[in-house]
CSV table of C-alpha atoms in Angstrom, one decimal:
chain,number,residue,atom,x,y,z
A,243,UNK,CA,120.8,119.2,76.7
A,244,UNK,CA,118.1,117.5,74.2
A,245,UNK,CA,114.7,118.4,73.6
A,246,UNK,CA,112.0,116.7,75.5
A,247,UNK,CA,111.2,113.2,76.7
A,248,UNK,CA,109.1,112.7,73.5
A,249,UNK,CA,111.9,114.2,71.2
A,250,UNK,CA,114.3,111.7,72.7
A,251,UNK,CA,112.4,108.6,71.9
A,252,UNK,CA,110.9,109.5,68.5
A,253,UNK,CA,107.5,110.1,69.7
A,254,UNK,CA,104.5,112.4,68.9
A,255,UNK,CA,104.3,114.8,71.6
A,256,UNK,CA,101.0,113.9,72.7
A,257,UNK,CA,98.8,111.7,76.0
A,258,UNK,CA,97.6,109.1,73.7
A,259,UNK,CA,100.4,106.6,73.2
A,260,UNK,CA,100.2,102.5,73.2
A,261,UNK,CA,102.6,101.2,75.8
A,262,UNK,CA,103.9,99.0,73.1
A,263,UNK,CA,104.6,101.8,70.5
A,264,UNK,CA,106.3,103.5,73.9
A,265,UNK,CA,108.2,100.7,74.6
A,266,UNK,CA,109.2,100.0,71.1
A,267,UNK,CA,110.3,103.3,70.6
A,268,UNK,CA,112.3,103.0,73.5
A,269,UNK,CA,114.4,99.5,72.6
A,270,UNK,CA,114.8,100.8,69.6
A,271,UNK,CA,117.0,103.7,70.4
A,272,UNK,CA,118.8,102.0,73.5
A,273,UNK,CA,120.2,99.8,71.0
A,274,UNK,CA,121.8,102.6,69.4
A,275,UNK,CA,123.5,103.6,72.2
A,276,UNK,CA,124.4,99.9,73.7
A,277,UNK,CA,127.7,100.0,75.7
A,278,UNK,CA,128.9,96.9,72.9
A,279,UNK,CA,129.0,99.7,70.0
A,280,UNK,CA,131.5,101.9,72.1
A,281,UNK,CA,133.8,98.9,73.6
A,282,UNK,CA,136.1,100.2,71.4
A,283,UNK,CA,135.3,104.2,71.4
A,284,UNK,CA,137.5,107.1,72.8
A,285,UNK,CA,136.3,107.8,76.7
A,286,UNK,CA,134.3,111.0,75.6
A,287,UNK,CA,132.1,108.7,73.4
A,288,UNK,CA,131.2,106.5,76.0
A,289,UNK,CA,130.6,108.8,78.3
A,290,UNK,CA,127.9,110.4,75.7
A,291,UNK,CA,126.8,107.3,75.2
A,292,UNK,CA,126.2,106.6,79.0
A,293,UNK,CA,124.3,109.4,79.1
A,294,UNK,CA,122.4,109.5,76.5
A,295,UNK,CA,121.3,105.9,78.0
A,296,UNK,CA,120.5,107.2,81.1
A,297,UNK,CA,118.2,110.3,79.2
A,298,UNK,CA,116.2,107.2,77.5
A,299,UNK,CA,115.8,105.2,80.5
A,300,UNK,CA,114.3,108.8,82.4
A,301,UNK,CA,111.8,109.3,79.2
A,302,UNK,CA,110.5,106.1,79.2
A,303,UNK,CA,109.8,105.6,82.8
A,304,UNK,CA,108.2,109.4,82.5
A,305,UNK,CA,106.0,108.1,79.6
A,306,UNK,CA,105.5,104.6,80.0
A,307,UNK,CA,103.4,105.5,82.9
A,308,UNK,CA,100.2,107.3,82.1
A,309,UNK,CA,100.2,109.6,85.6
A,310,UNK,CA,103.4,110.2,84.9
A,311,UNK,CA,103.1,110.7,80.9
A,312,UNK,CA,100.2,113.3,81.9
A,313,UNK,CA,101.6,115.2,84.9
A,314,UNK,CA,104.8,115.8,82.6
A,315,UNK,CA,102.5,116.8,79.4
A,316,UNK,CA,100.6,119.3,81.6
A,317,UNK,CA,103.8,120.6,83.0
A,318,UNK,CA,104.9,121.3,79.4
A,319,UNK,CA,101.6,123.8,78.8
A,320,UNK,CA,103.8,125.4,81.9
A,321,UNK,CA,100.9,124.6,84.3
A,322,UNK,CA,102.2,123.0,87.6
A,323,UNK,CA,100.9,121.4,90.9
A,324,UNK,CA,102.8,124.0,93.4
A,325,UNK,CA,103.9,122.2,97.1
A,326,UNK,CA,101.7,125.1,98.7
A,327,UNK,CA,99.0,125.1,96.8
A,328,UNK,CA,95.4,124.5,98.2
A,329,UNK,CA,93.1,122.2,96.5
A,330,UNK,CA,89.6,124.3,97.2
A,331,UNK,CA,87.1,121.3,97.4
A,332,UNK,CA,86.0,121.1,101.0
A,333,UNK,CA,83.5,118.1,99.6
A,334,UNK,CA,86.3,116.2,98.0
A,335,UNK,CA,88.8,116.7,100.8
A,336,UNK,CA,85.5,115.2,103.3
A,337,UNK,CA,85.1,112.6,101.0
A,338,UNK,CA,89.2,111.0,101.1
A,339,UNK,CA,89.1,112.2,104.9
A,340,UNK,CA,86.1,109.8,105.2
A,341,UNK,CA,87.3,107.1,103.2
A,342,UNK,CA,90.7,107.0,105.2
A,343,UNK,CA,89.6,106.6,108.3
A,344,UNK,CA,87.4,103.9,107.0
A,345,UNK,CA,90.5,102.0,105.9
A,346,UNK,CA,92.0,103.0,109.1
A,347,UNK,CA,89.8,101.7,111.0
A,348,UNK,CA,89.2,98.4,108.8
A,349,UNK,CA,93.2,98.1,108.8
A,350,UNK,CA,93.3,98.4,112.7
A,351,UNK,CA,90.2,96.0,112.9
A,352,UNK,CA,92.0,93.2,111.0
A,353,UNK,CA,89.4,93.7,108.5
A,354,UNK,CA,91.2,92.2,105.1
A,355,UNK,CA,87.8,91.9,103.2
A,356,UNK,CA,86.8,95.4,103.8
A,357,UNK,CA,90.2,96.9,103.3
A,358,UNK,CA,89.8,94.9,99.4
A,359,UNK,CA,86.9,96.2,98.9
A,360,UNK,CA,87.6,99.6,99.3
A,361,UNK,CA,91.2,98.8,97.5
A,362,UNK,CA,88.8,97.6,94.4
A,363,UNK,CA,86.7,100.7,94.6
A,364,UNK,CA,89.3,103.2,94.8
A,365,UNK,CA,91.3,101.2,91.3
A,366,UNK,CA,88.0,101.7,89.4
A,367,UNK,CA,87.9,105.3,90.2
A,368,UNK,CA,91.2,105.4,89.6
A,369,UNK,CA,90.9,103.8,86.5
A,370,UNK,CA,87.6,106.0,85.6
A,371,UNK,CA,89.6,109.1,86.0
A,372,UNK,CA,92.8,107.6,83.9
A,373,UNK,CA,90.1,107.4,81.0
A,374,UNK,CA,88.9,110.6,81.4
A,375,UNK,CA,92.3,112.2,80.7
A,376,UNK,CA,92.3,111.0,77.1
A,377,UNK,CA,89.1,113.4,76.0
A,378,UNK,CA,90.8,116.3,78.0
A,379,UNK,CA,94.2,115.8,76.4
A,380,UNK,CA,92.4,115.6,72.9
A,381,UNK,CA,91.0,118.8,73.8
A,382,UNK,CA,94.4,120.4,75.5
A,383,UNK,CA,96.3,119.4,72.2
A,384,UNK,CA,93.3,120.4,69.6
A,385,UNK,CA,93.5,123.5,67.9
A,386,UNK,CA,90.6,125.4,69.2
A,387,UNK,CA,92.1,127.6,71.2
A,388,UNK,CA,88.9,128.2,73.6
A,389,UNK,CA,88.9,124.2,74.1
A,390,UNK,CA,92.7,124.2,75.2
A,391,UNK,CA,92.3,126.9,77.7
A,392,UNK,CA,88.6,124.7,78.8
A,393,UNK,CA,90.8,121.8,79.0
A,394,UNK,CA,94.4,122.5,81.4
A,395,UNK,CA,92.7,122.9,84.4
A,396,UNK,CA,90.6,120.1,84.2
A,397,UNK,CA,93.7,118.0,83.3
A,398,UNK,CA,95.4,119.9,86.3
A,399,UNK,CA,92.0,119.1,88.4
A,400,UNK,CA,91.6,115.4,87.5
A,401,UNK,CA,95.9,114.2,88.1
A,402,UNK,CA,95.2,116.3,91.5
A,403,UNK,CA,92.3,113.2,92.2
A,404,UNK,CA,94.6,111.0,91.1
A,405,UNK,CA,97.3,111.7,93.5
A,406,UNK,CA,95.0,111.7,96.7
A,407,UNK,CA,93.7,107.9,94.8
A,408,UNK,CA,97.2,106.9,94.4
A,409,UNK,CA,98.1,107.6,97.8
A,410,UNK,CA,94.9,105.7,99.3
A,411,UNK,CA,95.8,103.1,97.2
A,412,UNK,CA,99.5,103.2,98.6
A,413,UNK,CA,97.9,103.2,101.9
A,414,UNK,CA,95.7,100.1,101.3
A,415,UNK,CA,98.9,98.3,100.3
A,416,UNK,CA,100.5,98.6,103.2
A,417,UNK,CA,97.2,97.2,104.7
A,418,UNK,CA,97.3,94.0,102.9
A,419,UNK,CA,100.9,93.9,103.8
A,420,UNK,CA,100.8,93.8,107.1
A,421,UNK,CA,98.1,91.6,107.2
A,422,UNK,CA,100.4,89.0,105.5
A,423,UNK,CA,103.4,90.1,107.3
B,679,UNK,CA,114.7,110.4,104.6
B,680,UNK,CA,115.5,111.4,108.4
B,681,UNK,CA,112.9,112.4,110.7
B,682,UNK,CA,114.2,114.7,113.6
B,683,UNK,CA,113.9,112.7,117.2
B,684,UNK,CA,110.6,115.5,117.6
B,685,UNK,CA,108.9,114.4,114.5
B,686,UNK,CA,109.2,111.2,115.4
B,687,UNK,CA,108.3,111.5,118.8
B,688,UNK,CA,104.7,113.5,117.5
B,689,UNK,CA,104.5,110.6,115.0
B,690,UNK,CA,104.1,108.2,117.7
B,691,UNK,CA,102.4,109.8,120.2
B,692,UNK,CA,100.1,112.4,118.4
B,693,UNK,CA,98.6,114.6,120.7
B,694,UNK,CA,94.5,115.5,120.5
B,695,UNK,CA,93.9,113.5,117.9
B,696,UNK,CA,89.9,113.3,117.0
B,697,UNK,CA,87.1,115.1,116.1
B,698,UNK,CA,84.8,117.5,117.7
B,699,UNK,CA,80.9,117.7,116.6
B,700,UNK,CA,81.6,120.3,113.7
B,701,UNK,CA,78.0,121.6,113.7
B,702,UNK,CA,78.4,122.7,117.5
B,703,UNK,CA,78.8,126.4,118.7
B,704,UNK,CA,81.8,126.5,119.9
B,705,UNK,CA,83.6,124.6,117.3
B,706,UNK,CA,85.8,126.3,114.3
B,707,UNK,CA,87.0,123.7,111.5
B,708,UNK,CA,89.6,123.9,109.4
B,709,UNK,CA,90.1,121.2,106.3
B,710,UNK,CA,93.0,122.1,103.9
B,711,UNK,CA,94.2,119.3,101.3
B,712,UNK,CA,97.9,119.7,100.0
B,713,UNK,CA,97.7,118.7,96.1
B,714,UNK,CA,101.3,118.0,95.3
B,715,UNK,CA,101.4,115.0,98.4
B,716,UNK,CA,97.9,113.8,98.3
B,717,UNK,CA,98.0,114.9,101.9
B,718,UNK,CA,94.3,116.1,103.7
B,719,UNK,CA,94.3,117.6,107.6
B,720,UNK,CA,91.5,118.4,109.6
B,721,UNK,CA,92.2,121.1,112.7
B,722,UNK,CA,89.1,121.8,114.8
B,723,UNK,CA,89.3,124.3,117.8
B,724,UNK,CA,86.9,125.0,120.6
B,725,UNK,CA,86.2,128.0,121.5
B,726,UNK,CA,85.3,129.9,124.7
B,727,UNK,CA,84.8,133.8,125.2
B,728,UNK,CA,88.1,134.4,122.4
B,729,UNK,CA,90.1,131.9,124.1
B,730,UNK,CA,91.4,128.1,122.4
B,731,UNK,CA,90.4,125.9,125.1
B,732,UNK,CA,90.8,122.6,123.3
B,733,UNK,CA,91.6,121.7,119.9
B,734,UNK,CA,91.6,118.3,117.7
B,735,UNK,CA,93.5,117.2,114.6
B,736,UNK,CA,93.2,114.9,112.0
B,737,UNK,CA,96.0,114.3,109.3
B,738,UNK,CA,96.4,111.7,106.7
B,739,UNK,CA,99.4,112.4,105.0
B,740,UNK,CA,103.1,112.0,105.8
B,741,UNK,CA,105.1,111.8,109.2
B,742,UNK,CA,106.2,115.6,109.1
B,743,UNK,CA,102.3,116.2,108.4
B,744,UNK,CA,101.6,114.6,110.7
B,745,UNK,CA,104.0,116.0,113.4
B,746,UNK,CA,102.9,119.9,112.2
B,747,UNK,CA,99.4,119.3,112.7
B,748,UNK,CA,99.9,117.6,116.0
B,749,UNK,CA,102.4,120.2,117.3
B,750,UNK,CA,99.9,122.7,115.8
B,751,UNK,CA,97.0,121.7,118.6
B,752,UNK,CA,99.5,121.9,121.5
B,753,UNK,CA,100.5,125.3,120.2
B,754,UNK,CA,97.1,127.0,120.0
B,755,UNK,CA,95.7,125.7,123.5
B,756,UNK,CA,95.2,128.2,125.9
B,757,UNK,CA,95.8,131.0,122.8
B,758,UNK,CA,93.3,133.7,122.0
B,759,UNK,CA,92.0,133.7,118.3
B,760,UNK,CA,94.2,136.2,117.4
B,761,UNK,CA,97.5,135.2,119.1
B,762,UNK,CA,97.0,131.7,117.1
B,763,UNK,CA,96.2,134.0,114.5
B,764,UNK,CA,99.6,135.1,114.0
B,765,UNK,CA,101.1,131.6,114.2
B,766,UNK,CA,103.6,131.4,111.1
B,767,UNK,CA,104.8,128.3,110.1
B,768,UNK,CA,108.2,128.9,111.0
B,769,UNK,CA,108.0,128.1,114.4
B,770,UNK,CA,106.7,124.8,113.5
B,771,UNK,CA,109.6,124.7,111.2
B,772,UNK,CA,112.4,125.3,114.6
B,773,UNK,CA,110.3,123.3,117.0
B,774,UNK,CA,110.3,120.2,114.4
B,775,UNK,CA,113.5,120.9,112.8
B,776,UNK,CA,112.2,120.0,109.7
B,777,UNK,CA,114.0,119.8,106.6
B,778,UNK,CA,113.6,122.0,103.6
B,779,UNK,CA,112.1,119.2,101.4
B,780,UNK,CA,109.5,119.2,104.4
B,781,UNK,CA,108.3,123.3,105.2
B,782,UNK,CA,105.3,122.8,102.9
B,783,UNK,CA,103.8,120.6,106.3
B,784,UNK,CA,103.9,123.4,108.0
B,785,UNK,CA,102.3,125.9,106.1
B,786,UNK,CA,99.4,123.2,105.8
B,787,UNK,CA,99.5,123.3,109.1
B,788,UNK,CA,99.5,127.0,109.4
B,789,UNK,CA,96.6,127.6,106.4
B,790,UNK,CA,94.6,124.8,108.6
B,791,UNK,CA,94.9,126.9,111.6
B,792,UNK,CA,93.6,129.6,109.9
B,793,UNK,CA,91.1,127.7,108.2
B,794,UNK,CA,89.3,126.7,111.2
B,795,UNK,CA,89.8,130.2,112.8
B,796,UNK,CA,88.0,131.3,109.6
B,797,UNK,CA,85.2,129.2,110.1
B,798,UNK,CA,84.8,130.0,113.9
B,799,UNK,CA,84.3,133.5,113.0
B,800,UNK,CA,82.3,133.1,109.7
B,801,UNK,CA,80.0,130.9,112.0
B,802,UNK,CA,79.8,133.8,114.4
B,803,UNK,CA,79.8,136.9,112.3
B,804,UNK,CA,76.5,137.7,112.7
């Protein structure tokens, strides 16, 4: 097998990357491995061609994504978010339990306004956090060693928020779709 | 991916869903979050002389979350603290038949059991 996503498509290992330079990166090699060149190759070519295309396509939709980019950056430093593990933050786990059953009860209630509103709220915070990762990246992938080690579980900490924003944000979608349904 | 006719059933009909006044005597509260799903459940029991007489649940998360939480209540009724002390997840597991892509549920709903067991006692300790 080849080395990781980043080694694939050319790319400094690292959470700061432009979609464009991603997606560049990405065409780029594809090209190289385009079914047309091998119309005329022996089977086992094409087959390494195939999938080596299919390798690509995984990479960029890991990195195109910045979630995605992140969660598999962190899980490179060999830190993880475990299916059993407990996140210990009984205000934060009030605060989502509170603003679900508020969209619960606006979804229920027919309330389409309030259900956008907190759809709004949640993106910014979702957005807010999305910034924060690039100063804690910086920091994971600086060379001060005390920074790093200051720096993983805070990444670790901040994708964990973004997973419990993602899924409200899931859940207000299907809000607004059944109110158009 | 296939719910089993029971997680289903739980799904739709969730049993003691609601919440109980967490600040009152007789109430223990358990909130665990799962990290990897986004998932949050809230178990509350109330407690008389050692006994379960009642408890409450409730889950955002998926169906099987759901299910384990609400299967969880109906379990721990009528249970001492430390009978539903000794719940393990695997019996949620059989009762459910959940699939292996869907245990964690059930030790969420296990750890909120004894979360809100936890919190009855720390509450009463002295």
């Amino acid at each position: 097998m080849s080395g990781s996503y980043f080694e694939l498509l050319g790319l400094p290992e690292r959470f700061d990357l432009a979609r464009p330079a991603i997606e560049a990166a990405y065409l780029d090699r594809t090209r190289e491995v385009h079914p047309d060149r091998f119309a005329t190759a022996a089977a086992s070519e094409r087959v390494a061609a195939l999938q080596r295309s299919m390798q690509l396509n995984d990479a960029y939709q890991t990195l195109r994504q910045p979630v995605r980019r992140a969660e598999y950056l962190l899980n490179r430093h060999g830190v993880f978010i475990g299916d059993n593990e407990r996140l210990d933050d009984a205000a934060f786990l009030m605060e989502i339990l509170e603003l679900r059953e508020e969209l619960a009860e606006a979804r229920v209630a027919g309330k389409l306004d309030e259900v956008a509103r907190l759809q709004a709220e949640m993106r910014r915070r979702h957005r807010g956090l999305l910034d924060a990762l690039i100063p804690l990246f910086a920091a994971v992938e600086g060379d001060d060693a005390a920074g790093r080690a200051d720096a993983l579980p805070r990444v670790k900490r901040t994708l964990i928020e973004l997973r419990y924003l993602a899924r409200y944000l899931e859940e207000c979608d299907a809000a607004l779709d059944d109110e158009e349904a | 991916m296939a719910y089993s006719d029971k997680v289903i059933e739980h799904y739709e009909n969730p049993r003691n869903v609601g919440t109980f006044d967490k600040g009152d005597e007789e109430i223990g509260t358990g909130l665990v979050g799962a990290p990897a799903c986004g998932d949050v459940m809230r178990l509350q029991i109330k407690v008389k002389d050692g006994v379960i007489t009642d408890a409450k649940f409730k889950t955002f998360g998926c169906g099987s979350a759901i299910a384990s939480s609400s299967l969880a209540t109906e379990m721990i009724k009528g249970m001492t603290l430390e009978q539903a002390e000794t719940i393990k997840n695997t019996q949620i597991v059989e009762e459910l038949n959940l699939p292996p892509v869907k245990i964690h549920c059930s030790v969420l709903a296990e750890d909120a059991i004894k979360a809100a067991i936890d919190d009855y006692k720390k509450r009463h300790a002295r």
